[in-house]
GROMACS .gro file of C-alpha atoms in nm:
model
  452
    1MET     CA    1   1.112   2.084  -1.884
    2THR     CA    2   0.852   2.061  -1.623
    3TYR     CA    3   0.738   1.769  -1.413
    4GLN     CA    4   0.439   1.704  -1.649
    5SER     CA    5   0.532   1.787  -1.982
    6SER     CA    6   0.871   1.538  -1.955
    7LEU     CA    7   0.612   1.255  -1.918
    8ASN     CA    8   0.414   1.379  -2.207
    9ASP     CA    9   0.679   1.493  -2.435
   10PRO     CA   10   0.751   1.272  -2.742
   11THR     CA   11   1.133   1.354  -2.740
   12ALA     CA   12   1.170   1.232  -2.351
   13SER     CA   13   1.346   0.866  -2.357
   14LEU     CA   14   1.180   0.601  -2.188
   15ASN     CA   15   1.400   0.621  -1.889
   16GLN     CA   16   1.295   0.973  -1.824
   17GLN     CA   17   0.923   0.890  -1.845
   18ILE     CA   18   0.963   0.597  -1.606
   19MET     CA   19   1.190   0.824  -1.337
   20VAL     CA   20   0.932   1.114  -1.349
   21LEU     CA   21   0.635   0.818  -1.234
   22ALA     CA   22   0.847   0.585  -1.040
   23GLY     CA   23   1.066   0.904  -0.821
   24PRO     CA   24   0.769   1.079  -0.647
   25ALA     CA   25   0.610   0.750  -0.588
   26ILE     CA   26   0.934   0.597  -0.401
   27LEU     CA   27   0.946   0.954  -0.239
   28GLU     CA   28   0.571   0.892  -0.122
   29MET     CA   29   0.660   0.566   0.014
   30LEU     CA   30   0.931   0.670   0.213
   31MET     CA   31   0.698   0.958   0.343
   32HIS     CA   32   0.483   0.707   0.444
   33THR     CA   33   0.738   0.460   0.641
   34LEU     CA   34   0.905   0.744   0.793
   35VAL     CA   35   0.578   0.843   0.936
   36TRP     CA   36   0.493   0.498   1.055
   37THR     CA   37   0.814   0.465   1.228
   38ALA     CA   38   0.790   0.798   1.411
   39ASP     CA   39   0.455   0.756   1.524
   40THR     CA   40   0.553   0.382   1.638
   41ALA     CA   41   0.823   0.538   1.855
   42MET     CA   42   0.599   0.842   1.992
   43VAL     CA   43   0.374   0.606   2.124
   44GLY     CA   44   0.591   0.335   2.216
   45ARG     CA   45   0.672   0.564   2.542
   46LEU     CA   46   0.284   0.553   2.625
   47THR     CA   47   0.148   0.270   2.876
   48PRO     CA   48   0.140  -0.048   2.706
   49ALA     CA   49  -0.263  -0.012   2.705
   50ASP     CA   50  -0.204   0.338   2.480
   51ILE     CA   51   0.064   0.101   2.249
   52ALA     CA   52  -0.207  -0.204   2.256
   53ALA     CA   53  -0.543   0.063   2.151
   54VAL     CA   54  -0.328   0.263   1.863
   55ASN     CA   55  -0.191  -0.016   1.746
   56LEU     CA   56  -0.458  -0.220   1.680
   57GLY     CA   57  -0.695   0.050   1.609
   58ALA     CA   58  -0.467   0.166   1.308
   59HIS     CA   59  -0.381  -0.149   1.202
   60MET     CA   60  -0.813  -0.215   1.131
   61MET     CA   61  -0.848   0.122   0.989
   62PHE     CA   62  -0.598   0.105   0.741
   63THR     CA   63  -0.669  -0.229   0.627
   64ILE     CA   64  -1.020  -0.191   0.596
   65ALA     CA   65  -0.925   0.146   0.395
   66ALA     CA   66  -0.704  -0.037   0.156
   67ILE     CA   67  -0.935  -0.284   0.094
   68PHE     CA   68  -1.220  -0.056  -0.056
   69GLY     CA   69  -0.942   0.168  -0.145
   70ALA     CA   70  -0.858  -0.079  -0.420
   71LEU     CA   71  -1.176   0.103  -0.584
   72GLY     CA   72  -0.841   0.298  -0.721
   73THR     CA   73  -0.678   0.010  -0.885
   74GLY     CA   74  -1.012   0.012  -1.146
   75ALA     CA   75  -1.000   0.382  -1.169
   76THR     CA   76  -0.619   0.400  -1.286
   77ALA     CA   77  -0.641   0.158  -1.536
   78MET     CA   78  -0.954   0.353  -1.672
   79VAL     CA   79  -0.827   0.689  -1.677
   80ALA     CA   80  -0.494   0.567  -1.791
   81ARG     CA   81  -0.675   0.411  -2.065
   82ALA     CA   82  -0.874   0.702  -2.175
   83ILE     CA   83  -0.547   0.953  -2.129
   84GLY     CA   84  -0.382   0.701  -2.357
   85ALA     CA   85  -0.643   0.764  -2.603
   86ASP     CA   86  -0.633   1.121  -2.622
   87ASN     CA   87  -0.985   1.123  -2.473
   88SER     CA   88  -0.956   1.381  -2.158
   89GLU     CA   89  -1.346   1.335  -2.192
   90LYS     CA   90  -1.398   0.983  -2.117
   91ALA     CA   91  -1.099   1.044  -1.830
   92THR     CA   92  -1.287   1.308  -1.633
   93HIS     CA   93  -1.653   1.112  -1.685
   94THR     CA   94  -1.441   0.807  -1.530
   95ALA     CA   95  -1.278   0.994  -1.253
   96SER     CA   96  -1.605   1.130  -1.161
   97GLN     CA   97  -1.735   0.801  -1.121
   98ALA     CA   98  -1.493   0.671  -0.940
   99MET     CA   99  -1.477   0.975  -0.675
  100GLY     CA  100  -1.827   0.928  -0.615
  101LEU     CA  101  -1.848   0.587  -0.550
  102SER     CA  102  -1.515   0.656  -0.298
  103ILE     CA  103  -1.712   0.910  -0.107
  104ILE     CA  104  -2.054   0.717  -0.078
  105LEU     CA  105  -1.768   0.397   0.049
  106GLY     CA  106  -1.617   0.688   0.303
  107LEU     CA  107  -1.916   0.761   0.469
  108VAL     CA  108  -2.055   0.432   0.496
  109ILE     CA  109  -1.725   0.270   0.648
  110ALA     CA  110  -1.631   0.571   0.850
  111THR     CA  111  -1.997   0.592   1.021
  112VAL     CA  112  -1.978   0.213   1.066
  113GLY     CA  113  -1.653   0.199   1.225
  114MET     CA  114  -1.736   0.474   1.440
  115LEU     CA  115  -2.063   0.327   1.599
  116MET     CA  116  -1.892   0.009   1.618
  117ALA     CA  117  -1.558   0.085   1.787
  118GLN     CA  118  -1.652  -0.045   2.116
  119PRO     CA  119  -1.804  -0.358   2.021
  120ILE     CA  120  -1.513  -0.465   1.802
  121PHE     CA  121  -1.270  -0.391   2.080
  122GLU     CA  122  -1.473  -0.585   2.291
  123LYS     CA  123  -1.428  -0.910   2.070
  124LEU     CA  124  -1.052  -0.876   2.011
  125VAL     CA  125  -0.919  -0.804   2.365
  126ASP     CA  126  -1.018  -0.846   2.709
  127ASP     CA  127  -0.813  -0.520   2.910
  128PRO     CA  128  -1.111  -0.318   3.006
  129LEU     CA  129  -0.867  -0.020   2.973
  130VAL     CA  130  -0.718  -0.117   2.615
  131ILE     CA  131  -1.112  -0.112   2.517
  132ASP     CA  132  -1.149   0.232   2.640
  133LYS     CA  133  -0.883   0.387   2.479
  134GLY     CA  134  -0.904   0.166   2.132
  135SER     CA  135  -1.264   0.275   2.132
  136GLU     CA  136  -1.185   0.622   2.208
  137TYR     CA  137  -0.870   0.657   1.922
  138MET     CA  138  -1.106   0.450   1.637
  139ARG     CA  139  -1.394   0.693   1.692
  140ILE     CA  140  -1.192   0.982   1.656
  141VAL     CA  141  -0.947   0.884   1.387
  142TYR     CA  142  -1.240   0.780   1.157
  143ILE     CA  143  -1.344   1.154   1.159
  144GLY     CA  144  -1.065   1.136   0.925
  145ALA     CA  145  -1.127   0.788   0.768
  146TYR     CA  146  -1.407   0.959   0.589
  147PHE     CA  147  -1.153   1.164   0.392
  148LEU     CA  148  -0.918   0.886   0.401
  149ILE     CA  149  -1.099   0.628   0.101
  150PRO     CA  150  -1.155   0.913  -0.127
  151GLN     CA  151  -0.838   1.075  -0.079
  152MET     CA  152  -0.677   0.716  -0.165
  153VAL     CA  153  -0.915   0.664  -0.502
  154GLY     CA  154  -0.825   1.036  -0.598
  155ASN     CA  155  -0.471   0.971  -0.590
  156ALA     CA  156  -0.463   0.671  -0.795
  157ILE     CA  157  -0.704   0.880  -1.070
  158ILE     CA  158  -0.432   1.126  -1.059
  159ARG     CA  159  -0.153   0.861  -1.108
  160GLY     CA  160  -0.339   0.698  -1.393
  161SER     CA  161  -0.326   1.001  -1.609
  162GLY     CA  162   0.027   1.024  -1.563
  163ASN     CA  163   0.100   1.238  -1.234
  164THR     CA  164   0.285   1.103  -0.940
  165PHE     CA  165   0.425   1.427  -0.775
  166ILE     CA  166   0.078   1.541  -0.628
  167PRO     CA  167   0.007   1.239  -0.431
  168LEU     CA  168   0.375   1.263  -0.296
  169LEU     CA  169   0.278   1.610  -0.241
  170SER     CA  170  -0.058   1.511  -0.058
  171ALA     CA  171   0.194   1.233   0.135
  172VAL     CA  172   0.419   1.513   0.212
  173VAL     CA  173   0.173   1.768   0.391
  174ALA     CA  174  -0.028   1.471   0.581
  175ASN     CA  175   0.268   1.294   0.737
  176VAL     CA  176   0.527   1.596   0.827
  177PHE     CA  177   0.190   1.743   1.023
  178ASN     CA  178   0.108   1.399   1.165
  179ILE     CA  179   0.469   1.371   1.333
  180VAL     CA  180   0.463   1.730   1.424
  181ALA     CA  181   0.112   1.678   1.566
  182ASP     CA  182   0.186   1.363   1.732
  183TYR     CA  183   0.464   1.526   1.908
  184VAL     CA  184   0.265   1.827   2.036
  185LEU     CA  185  -0.049   1.648   2.154
  186ILE     CA  186   0.113   1.299   2.288
  187PHE     CA  187   0.322   1.464   2.534
  188GLY     CA  188   0.172   1.784   2.565
  189LYS     CA  189   0.401   2.060   2.386
  190LEU     CA  190   0.316   2.435   2.310
  191GLY     CA  191   0.090   2.494   2.530
  192PHE     CA  192  -0.112   2.221   2.478
  193PRO     CA  193  -0.207   1.906   2.756
  194ALA     CA  194  -0.043   1.570   2.686
  195MET     CA  195  -0.317   1.364   2.552
  196GLY     CA  196  -0.146   1.027   2.517
  197SER     CA  197  -0.363   0.802   2.236
  198ARG     CA  198  -0.596   1.064   2.203
  199GLY     CA  199  -0.364   1.283   2.084
  200ALA     CA  200  -0.248   1.040   1.843
  201ALA     CA  201  -0.575   0.995   1.697
  202ILE     CA  202  -0.662   1.382   1.625
  203ALA     CA  203  -0.328   1.400   1.487
  204THR     CA  204  -0.344   1.121   1.261
  205GLY     CA  205  -0.744   1.195   1.142
  206THR     CA  206  -0.663   1.563   1.115
  207ALA     CA  207  -0.345   1.464   0.898
  208GLN     CA  208  -0.585   1.266   0.659
  209ILE     CA  209  -0.823   1.581   0.632
  210LEU     CA  210  -0.533   1.784   0.527
  211GLY     CA  211  -0.370   1.539   0.261
  212ALA     CA  212  -0.729   1.460   0.123
  213CYS     CA  213  -0.760   1.846   0.089
  214VAL     CA  214  -0.434   1.875  -0.144
  215THR     CA  215  -0.574   1.564  -0.372
  216PHE     CA  216  -0.913   1.722  -0.404
  217TYR     CA  217  -0.793   2.068  -0.480
  218TYR     CA  218  -0.601   1.931  -0.763
  219LEU     CA  219  -0.913   1.749  -0.896
  220PHE     CA  220  -1.141   1.974  -0.829
  221ARG     CA  221  -0.934   2.332  -0.904
  222GLY     CA  222  -0.604   2.239  -1.033
  223SER     CA  223  -0.454   2.273  -1.400
  224GLY     CA  224  -0.437   1.860  -1.477
  225THR     CA  225  -0.594   1.689  -1.734
  226ILE     CA  226  -0.880   1.605  -1.502
  227ARG     CA  227  -1.085   1.855  -1.351
  228LEU     CA  228  -1.401   1.696  -1.146
  229SER     CA  229  -1.739   1.904  -1.069
  230PHE     CA  230  -1.917   1.836  -0.774
  231ARG     CA  231  -2.208   1.841  -0.931
  232LYS     CA  232  -2.128   1.543  -1.157
  233LEU     CA  233  -1.987   1.338  -0.892
  234PHE     CA  234  -2.328   1.135  -0.841
  235PHE     CA  235  -2.466   1.096  -1.174
  236PHE     CA  236  -2.366   0.711  -1.208
  237GLU     CA  237  -2.389   0.561  -1.573
  238SER     CA  238  -2.441   0.161  -1.528
  239THR     CA  239  -2.140   0.061  -1.781
  240SER     CA  240  -1.874   0.273  -1.616
  241VAL     CA  241  -1.964   0.191  -1.236
  242LYS     CA  242  -1.976  -0.167  -1.360
  243ASN     CA  243  -1.599  -0.178  -1.538
  244LEU     CA  244  -1.469   0.003  -1.224
  245VAL     CA  245  -1.622  -0.215  -1.003
  246LYS     CA  246  -1.575  -0.534  -1.210
  247LEU     CA  247  -1.185  -0.409  -1.224
  248SER     CA  248  -1.167  -0.314  -0.836
  249ILE     CA  249  -1.329  -0.637  -0.697
  250PRO     CA  250  -1.065  -0.855  -0.739
  251ALA     CA  251  -0.813  -0.573  -0.667
  252GLY     CA  252  -0.974  -0.589  -0.292
  253LEU     CA  253  -0.999  -0.961  -0.289
  254GLU     CA  254  -0.599  -0.946  -0.340
  255VAL     CA  255  -0.548  -0.697  -0.035
  256THR     CA  256  -0.782  -0.863   0.180
  257MET     CA  257  -0.597  -1.232   0.117
  258ASN     CA  258  -0.233  -1.078   0.139
  259GLU     CA  259  -0.329  -0.881   0.427
  260GLY     CA  260  -0.501  -1.141   0.646
  261SER     CA  261  -0.250  -1.395   0.535
  262ARG     CA  262   0.052  -1.171   0.733
  263LEU     CA  263  -0.198  -1.117   1.030
  264VAL     CA  264  -0.257  -1.510   1.081
  265SER     CA  265   0.092  -1.609   0.974
  266SER     CA  266   0.163  -1.333   1.260
  267PHE     CA  267  -0.005  -1.508   1.498
  268TRP     CA  268   0.115  -1.820   1.446
  269ILE     CA  269   0.495  -1.678   1.452
  270ALA     CA  270   0.422  -1.550   1.790
  271GLN     CA  271   0.364  -1.886   1.913
  272LEU     CA  272   0.771  -1.937   1.854
  273GLY     CA  273   0.819  -1.717   2.178
  274THR     CA  274   0.871  -1.356   2.238
  275VAL     CA  275   1.281  -1.324   2.126
  276SER     CA  276   1.157  -1.503   1.802
  277TYR     CA  277   0.845  -1.253   1.741
  278ALA     CA  278   1.031  -0.994   1.818
  279ALA     CA  279   1.323  -1.089   1.567
  280HIS     CA  280   1.071  -1.129   1.319
  281SER     CA  281   0.937  -0.786   1.354
  282LEU     CA  282   1.239  -0.626   1.348
  283ALA     CA  283   1.324  -0.798   1.027
  284VAL     CA  284   0.983  -0.725   0.877
  285ALA     CA  285   1.052  -0.381   0.984
  286GLY     CA  286   1.373  -0.349   0.791
  287GLU     CA  287   1.238  -0.543   0.499
  288SER     CA  288   0.953  -0.304   0.451
  289VAL     CA  289   1.218  -0.046   0.340
  290SER     CA  290   1.287  -0.236   0.027
  291PHE     CA  291   0.976  -0.259  -0.087
  292MET     CA  292   0.995   0.119  -0.182
  293PRO     CA  293   1.134   0.050  -0.542
  294GLY     CA  294   0.916  -0.220  -0.625
  295TYR     CA  295   0.644   0.029  -0.551
  296GLY     CA  296   0.736   0.285  -0.702
  297PHE     CA  297   0.795   0.091  -1.044
  298ALA     CA  298   0.500  -0.099  -1.051
  299VAL     CA  299   0.301   0.260  -1.021
  300ALA     CA  300   0.514   0.378  -1.373
  301ALA     CA  301   0.436   0.013  -1.511
  302ALA     CA  302   0.067   0.056  -1.442
  303THR     CA  303   0.051   0.427  -1.591
  304LEU     CA  304   0.222   0.344  -1.857
  305MET     CA  305   0.091   0.034  -1.948
  306GLY     CA  306  -0.273   0.184  -1.942
  307GLN     CA  307  -0.148   0.461  -2.147
  308ARG     CA  308   0.026   0.275  -2.407
  309LEU     CA  309  -0.245   0.057  -2.456
  310GLY     CA  310  -0.496   0.354  -2.481
  311ALA     CA  311  -0.284   0.473  -2.754
  312GLY     CA  312  -0.308   0.113  -2.914
  313LYS     CA  313   0.101   0.100  -2.868
  314LEU     CA  314   0.136  -0.281  -2.769
  315LYS     CA  315   0.546  -0.263  -2.815
  316ALA     CA  316   0.572   0.022  -2.613
  317ALA     CA  317   0.360  -0.105  -2.362
  318ASP     CA  318   0.578  -0.423  -2.333
  319GLU     CA  319   0.872  -0.227  -2.342
  320SER     CA  320   0.802   0.009  -2.035
  321VAL     CA  321   0.723  -0.301  -1.830
  322ARG     CA  322   1.050  -0.489  -1.942
  323ARG     CA  323   1.234  -0.138  -1.821
  324CYS     CA  324   1.026  -0.113  -1.528
  325VAL     CA  325   1.133  -0.451  -1.428
  326LEU     CA  326   1.491  -0.389  -1.491
  327PHE     CA  327   1.512  -0.049  -1.316
  328ALA     CA  328   1.346  -0.246  -0.997
  329VAL     CA  329   1.571  -0.568  -1.000
  330ILE     CA  330   1.866  -0.334  -1.003
  331LEU     CA  331   1.750  -0.113  -0.702
  332MET     CA  332   1.576  -0.413  -0.488
  333GLY     CA  333   1.864  -0.649  -0.594
  334SER     CA  334   2.114  -0.395  -0.489
  335VAL     CA  335   1.913  -0.364  -0.099
  336GLY     CA  336   1.932  -0.748  -0.105
  337VAL     CA  337   2.330  -0.762  -0.126
  338LEU     CA  338   2.351  -0.513   0.183
  339PHE     CA  339   2.068  -0.760   0.390
  340PHE     CA  340   2.347  -1.068   0.297
  341PHE     CA  341   2.637  -0.902   0.385
  342MET     CA  342   2.532  -0.662   0.637
  343PRO     CA  343   2.232  -0.812   0.820
  344HIS     CA  344   2.333  -0.768   1.192
  345ARG     CA  345   2.432  -0.423   1.119
  346ILE     CA  346   2.110  -0.298   0.983
  347MET     CA  347   1.915  -0.504   1.256
  348GLY     CA  348   2.117  -0.318   1.522
  349LEU     CA  349   1.989  -0.002   1.410
  350LEU     CA  350   1.659  -0.087   1.499
  351SER     CA  351   1.691  -0.284   1.851
  352THR     CA  352   1.962  -0.298   2.140
  353SER     CA  353   1.837  -0.654   2.208
  354THR     CA  354   2.150  -0.865   2.154
  355ASP     CA  355   1.930  -1.203   2.072
  356ALA     CA  356   1.653  -1.052   1.916
  357VAL     CA  357   1.906  -0.849   1.674
  358GLU     CA  358   2.106  -1.197   1.625
  359LEU     CA  359   1.802  -1.375   1.520
  360ALA     CA  360   1.666  -1.115   1.311
  361GLY     CA  361   1.982  -1.071   1.106
  362ARG     CA  362   1.940  -1.422   1.034
  363SER     CA  363   1.632  -1.386   0.930
  364ILE     CA  364   1.703  -1.079   0.708
  365ARG     CA  365   1.981  -1.293   0.549
  366ILE     CA  366   1.791  -1.533   0.413
  367GLY     CA  367   1.518  -1.233   0.292
  368ALA     CA  368   1.793  -1.107   0.119
  369PHE     CA  369   1.709  -1.391  -0.169
  370GLU     CA  370   1.362  -1.261  -0.200
  371GLN     CA  371   1.456  -0.895  -0.311
  372ILE     CA  372   1.472  -0.979  -0.697
  373PRO     CA  373   1.166  -1.216  -0.706
  374ILE     CA  374   0.942  -0.950  -0.496
  375ALA     CA  375   1.085  -0.661  -0.738
  376ILE     CA  376   0.945  -0.890  -1.081
  377ALA     CA  377   0.621  -0.957  -0.901
  378MET     CA  378   0.536  -0.591  -0.783
  379VAL     CA  379   0.601  -0.452  -1.136
  380ILE     CA  380   0.426  -0.732  -1.325
  381SER     CA  381   0.121  -0.739  -1.108
  382GLY     CA  382   0.110  -0.345  -1.106
  383ALA     CA  383   0.165  -0.354  -1.541
  384LEU     CA  384  -0.158  -0.655  -1.554
  385LYS     CA  385  -0.333  -0.423  -1.300
  386GLY     CA  386  -0.266  -0.130  -1.544
  387ALA     CA  387  -0.368  -0.330  -1.850
  388GLY     CA  388  -0.715  -0.413  -1.670
  389ASP     CA  389  -0.627  -0.781  -1.571
  390THR     CA  390  -0.722  -0.781  -1.194
  391GLN     CA  391  -0.788  -1.119  -1.225
  392GLY     CA  392  -0.465  -1.257  -1.233
  393PRO     CA  393  -0.288  -1.063  -0.992
  394PHE     CA  394  -0.581  -1.220  -0.761
  395ARG     CA  395  -0.544  -1.558  -0.825
  396ILE     CA  396  -0.164  -1.556  -0.794
  397SER     CA  397  -0.196  -1.419  -0.462
  398LEU     CA  398  -0.475  -1.734  -0.365
  399VAL     CA  399  -0.210  -2.010  -0.452
  400THR     CA  400   0.076  -1.817  -0.306
  401ASN     CA  401  -0.094  -1.787   0.017
  402LEU     CA  402  -0.343  -2.065   0.052
  403CYS     CA  403  -0.099  -2.343  -0.109
  404ILE     CA  404   0.246  -2.195   0.019
  405ARG     CA  405   0.292  -1.907   0.308
  406LEU     CA  406  -0.031  -2.068   0.542
  407PRO     CA  407   0.008  -2.420   0.494
  408LEU     CA  408   0.371  -2.424   0.549
  409ILE     CA  409   0.426  -2.171   0.836
  410TYR     CA  410   0.148  -2.374   1.016
  411LEU     CA  411   0.347  -2.683   0.982
  412ALA     CA  412   0.663  -2.509   1.046
  413VAL     CA  413   0.571  -2.345   1.383
  414PHE     CA  414   0.271  -2.608   1.489
  415VAL     CA  415   0.397  -2.945   1.355
  416PHE     CA  416   0.743  -2.971   1.324
  417GLN     CA  417   0.825  -2.657   1.550
  418LEU     CA  418   1.155  -2.516   1.360
  419PRO     CA  419   1.285  -2.208   1.446
  420LEU     CA  420   1.235  -1.853   1.284
  421THR     CA  421   1.477  -1.885   1.026
  422VAL     CA  422   1.253  -2.149   0.855
  423VAL     CA  423   0.917  -1.899   0.823
  424TRP     CA  424   1.174  -1.665   0.629
  425ILE     CA  425   1.289  -1.956   0.351
  426ILE     CA  426   0.928  -2.026   0.324
  427SER     CA  427   0.876  -1.628   0.265
  428VAL     CA  428   1.142  -1.656  -0.003
  429THR     CA  429   0.948  -1.977  -0.177
  430GLN     CA  430   0.638  -1.766  -0.166
  431TYR     CA  431   0.797  -1.472  -0.329
  432VAL     CA  432   1.019  -1.701  -0.632
  433VAL     CA  433   0.664  -1.888  -0.702
  434GLU     CA  434   0.510  -1.585  -0.705
  435ALA     CA  435   0.721  -1.380  -0.954
  436LEU     CA  436   0.733  -1.708  -1.174
  437LEU     CA  437   0.351  -1.722  -1.211
  438MET     CA  438   0.317  -1.368  -1.264
  439THR     CA  439   0.572  -1.372  -1.512
  440ARG     CA  440   0.382  -1.661  -1.696
  441ARG     CA  441   0.100  -1.452  -1.696
  442TYR     CA  442   0.255  -1.172  -1.851
  443ARG     CA  443   0.386  -1.365  -2.109
  444LYS     CA  444   0.091  -1.551  -2.230
  445GLY     CA  445  -0.020  -1.213  -2.330
  446HIS     CA  446  -0.422  -1.182  -2.221
  447TRP     CA  447  -0.320  -0.837  -2.123
  448LYS     CA  448  -0.301  -0.739  -2.488
  449THR     CA  449  -0.705  -0.779  -2.592
  450ILE     CA  450  -0.845  -0.683  -2.249
  451LYS     CA  451  -1.105  -0.377  -2.286
  452VAL     CA  452  -1.199  -0.132  -2.024
   0.00000   0.00000   0.00000
């Protein structure tokens, strides 16, 4: 049985269908994590100016891309709904509208990013060398950014159609090239000159283009359910565009809220001192690995929810979500057990600093209690978005960040001057509340009546 047929085969069990979707999505996230780790390790051997330039530039680019790439959330919901209703013509039409919008967004954002690179760095830092290197990095890497948002939306369309293997293949091609090209261009191997941060930019930009080529080939020339035509990309139809934008804006605002909250709280945590900030960074790096199962089963829940609703199978939609939550809880709960019983050993893999590892270990042990709430919140959020309810997750994110995370961390750091471990207790509290609110939203059943 092939990848795609196992998903569509009515005799395939629900567990098989979930794993067909979640497995590649988890591996895709693993690939992104590996390339981020390799990138960090290689750039970390350069000068402080190079490190600052690459980290700032990459963070800005990928954050902006994630915000506008949220157009893919609406595309996933609408395409999945059409596929479930066995209406491939509508699915293709929706996909064309989404891709056309994403290409325009990519052109505008990448062009603005290239033109504004130096003014942005001049606002952020005072070091002339960082400004020079960072501006150059952004101008180069934003060449690849022309393709990044269309690629993100294209992969979202493919996931909505029930295929998570192609996005994985796209990630493998891009990230393997990125790692190899980083090594060759940063350090000057195989006859190339050592280019430092410029080499990192060339590697990243080129990798984005290659990854996008895989996605575009499948959408425009592949054998999937959806096959796009370049001639129809920019013939926009107001109703489809309005629905896409209506679904995607809350998703983009949710990304903005979450990323902004993490960035602000990170700046505040830096006020606790060098060791505390280093320990927090180590704990966050270790924690990020645990999100992979949640991400994978959230993708599965979104796709199955959309397709089941499109087919008018409310009970099957509900059962698929509950099963995805169960699998995510089991896997992430197991990671939580490791975090609780082996925290210092895990943190010791990431650093040799005794003080930082000690404090990071205590932090990640507290973070063990986040794992199950995060699993529940991620999967239910994915299911709600797959049903077309993007308002709910955004509002919940707004509440948990503005009413719990930010004010409590501010009080802990600046008013009471409490240790880093208290910040992690606050984080656990945020995720517990988020899981409860997501569950409450889901149980209300508003998702059953949404039309997309």
